[in-house]
Amino acid sequence: MKENDVFFHPRGETLFVDDLGDFSGLLHAAVLVSPLAHGRILELDTAAAARQPGVAGVFSARDIPGENQIGGIIADEPLLADGEVHFAGQPVAVAVAGTPRQARRALAAVRMEIEELPAVLDPRQAAAQGLLIAPPRTFVLGDVDRALAKCPVVVAGRVESGGQEHLYLEPQAAVAIPGEKDTLRVISATQSPSGVQRAIARVLGMPMSRVAVEVFRLGGAFGGKEDQATPWAALAALAARALRRPVKLALERREDMRFTGKRHPYSSDFRIGLDDAGKIQAFEVTYYQNAGAAADLSTSILERTLFHATNSYHVPNVRATGYSCRTHLPPFTAFRGFGAPQAMFVIESALFQAAEKMGLDPARLQELNLLSEGDEFPYGQRAKACRAQRCFAEAVSSFGLREARERVRRYNDDNVLSKKGLTLMPVCFGISFTSTFLNQAGALVHAYADGSVAVSTGAVEMGQGVNGKILLVAGRTLGIAQNRLRMDSTCTRRVANTSPTAASTGADLNGKAVELACMELRRRLLQVAAGKLDAAPEELDIRADFVRRSGARTELGWEELVRTAYLQRVSLSSQVHYATPGIHFDRAKEKGEPFAYHVYGAALVEATVDGLRGTAAIDSVQAVHDNGTSINPLVDRGQVEGAIVQGIGWVTLEELLYSEKGTLLTDTLSTYKVPDIRTAPERIEVRFLADAANPAAILNSKAVGEPPLMYGIGAYFALLAALRALRPGKALPFSAPLTHEKILTWLTEE
Ligand code: LUZ
Ligand code: MOS
């Protein structure tokens, strides 16, 4: 426990990147960005800036020795603008000086003239102009047109969802330290150490082997550091290598909010067809994803949107099409849920409207259409160990849906100006990176001669408790106490070619790799023990720090065992690679089995709207969550609760506003509202599904990071139900976030 970040955070003893300063000759960098969303650079003169007090150097695109390119999936993103600027906040130059203030002051002396060009901000407008990041993709199951033609009930509509600022506590930051023989060590606040390493090698024109990227921990990330920690690390590396001095680049909060990408806004069209009983027969959907000015991870995110088009439901006929649209906004990026929340918001909106049209309770429609064992998803995979119905039924029964409904009905009868709404929100989320190749991980475990053990993986600790989980796996596999174990930093020199800690797979992938590495170490040690105890290795086991023989404790303890192995020249280091078995996906056919398994759940959400003021409260969220057999139930509870609040923030509070010219207006916490202790639901209750072992993941657990965020979407529909009670006939809005301002407007307009 004393090893855990939880122990150090509240004492203020944890070091984040910006706290590191113990490098002799450390310089500080500040970034000059484009003030315009689109334009042609007519002049860029850094000479005067370079002469400012304390300045060691000023760098622009022409100073890049390698390729001016950091695009990970598609090579469409320069590190520093060259010739044109494509979004407000795009880095153009970087100044390096003795203090952060000197560096920022120097930027004011850069002469930059940009001729403004028209900016496209709307994804549909971009699509109409052919401004796409990649060709559109379509997932097809059955025959939508034929099925729709036969449906007695068809509802069509448009659904909008906004972006979301990550608001990790630690803004983007990196320190680059030049080493001997043209090497670099970079300490980066990234979810993707190998991604940063690859980008730096490319930009500086040097082999990856000369660049070591190390991560200690992140003060939060939520996807915002999967791809977008890279430019800041690369800029620090560029300057550090040129100046042969350590360089730190740490964004201030407002810079971070203006310069970096957020969750993708989507605009979508749907048609849903149902039979008279309420069974969905067909669902057609087109997503227009606002990708921003560069691809970043947009194509992968759009792919995950398509995978989650039908959420927890079985729909026999589906056509889902996605356009990734290039606009002049900062490149939107990964954010917890990775495109799935946008998809689920659309189908839930469709079901809500269908239920209204049919005069049915939306929960009835949801329940009727839940996935069953063996049902086919539009991408070809079939639901296995499907728990959609179990979670839904348990939510209905254990949270007393019938009584809650009765209570809400009575409340609404008794109150004229205040109304309540109640909804259920089922979730089905696929676990694995949708890019199959990313589903791999490495681990390195050293037992030192004194019996202490150090574990290295590619996992990045960002407050989600992944390191604690991995050490539990190591301790259980080796049969030793937790206090013998230590988690080392994440470093590309110890574990190479790491996938980002993302897609909720950090503990799954790295935990498996560590389990395999520890099993190998254990196998070697039991061999040594067998020799020493004159026993067969199969009779032996290690538990609670001692070798056991047929279950009985022997005199041979862990420390002696390790020392003996060392003296016998047996390797005490184990390096292992793990790749998720059985997954594949064919992008030509858009069919395959991309996910190792799915996470299921259902939440009951209650909200109250004040019909006079337009204010609203999300009163309670109660979830039944399929968590497998949790490795750490306390950590997982925290993940579910935090995700719920973050999801509620996305659909009810957090509104990104841009000027007509594409500059961010909501770039401070006074204008961009996130959930706080007053807006979070008074009551959050999380029940983990019992008897829910998951053989597809480490120690029968399930990934937990992203899926519960989507329970928060239920808050939107609970608000709609309350609005419906306030104004029965009026068309409801399907445009998230449903802020108090929007509610008031809806209540008061004709
Ligand atoms: N990142 C990624 C992700 O590269 N692929 C994914 O499928 C994914 N899913 C969720 C979050 N990050
Ligand atoms: Mo490292 S970054 O020298 O393990």
mmCIF file of C-alpha atoms in Angstrom, residues 29 94 174-177 184 186 231-241 245-249:
data_model
loop_
_atom_site.group_PDB
_atom_site.id
_atom_site.type_symbol
_atom_site.label_atom_id
_atom_site.label_comp_id
_atom_site.label_asym_id
_atom_site.label_seq_id
_atom_site.Cartn_x
_atom_site.Cartn_y
_atom_site.Cartn_z
ATOM 1 C CA ALA A 29 9.831 26.156 -23.520
ATOM 2 C CA VAL A 94 8.635 27.351 -29.765
ATOM 3 C CA ALA A 174 7.343 16.787 -20.998
ATOM 4 C CA VAL A 175 11.031 17.106 -20.167
ATOM 5 C CA ALA A 176 13.686 16.159 -22.725
ATOM 6 C CA ILE A 177 17.223 15.477 -21.544
ATOM 7 C CA LEU A 184 17.626 11.568 -25.660
ATOM 8 C CA VAL A 186 12.265 12.097 -22.500
ATOM 9 C CA PRO A 231 3.606 17.297 -29.828
ATOM 10 C CA TRP A 232 4.781 18.765 -26.511
ATOM 11 C CA ALA A 233 7.314 15.991 -25.978
ATOM 12 C CA ALA A 234 8.508 16.325 -29.571
ATOM 13 C CA LEU A 235 8.924 20.098 -29.246
ATOM 14 C CA ALA A 236 10.912 19.699 -26.024
ATOM 15 C CA ALA A 237 13.046 17.036 -27.726
ATOM 16 C CA LEU A 238 13.651 19.233 -30.770
ATOM 17 C CA ALA A 239 14.923 22.079 -28.590
ATOM 18 C CA ALA A 240 16.877 19.876 -26.172
ATOM 19 C CA ARG A 241 18.779 18.181 -28.959
ATOM 20 C CA ARG A 245 20.406 21.272 -22.668
ATOM 21 C CA PRO A 246 17.457 19.727 -20.820
ATOM 22 C CA VAL A 247 14.209 21.404 -21.855
ATOM 23 C CA LYS A 248 10.858 21.317 -20.115
ATOM 24 C CA LEU A 249 7.597 22.141 -21.818
#
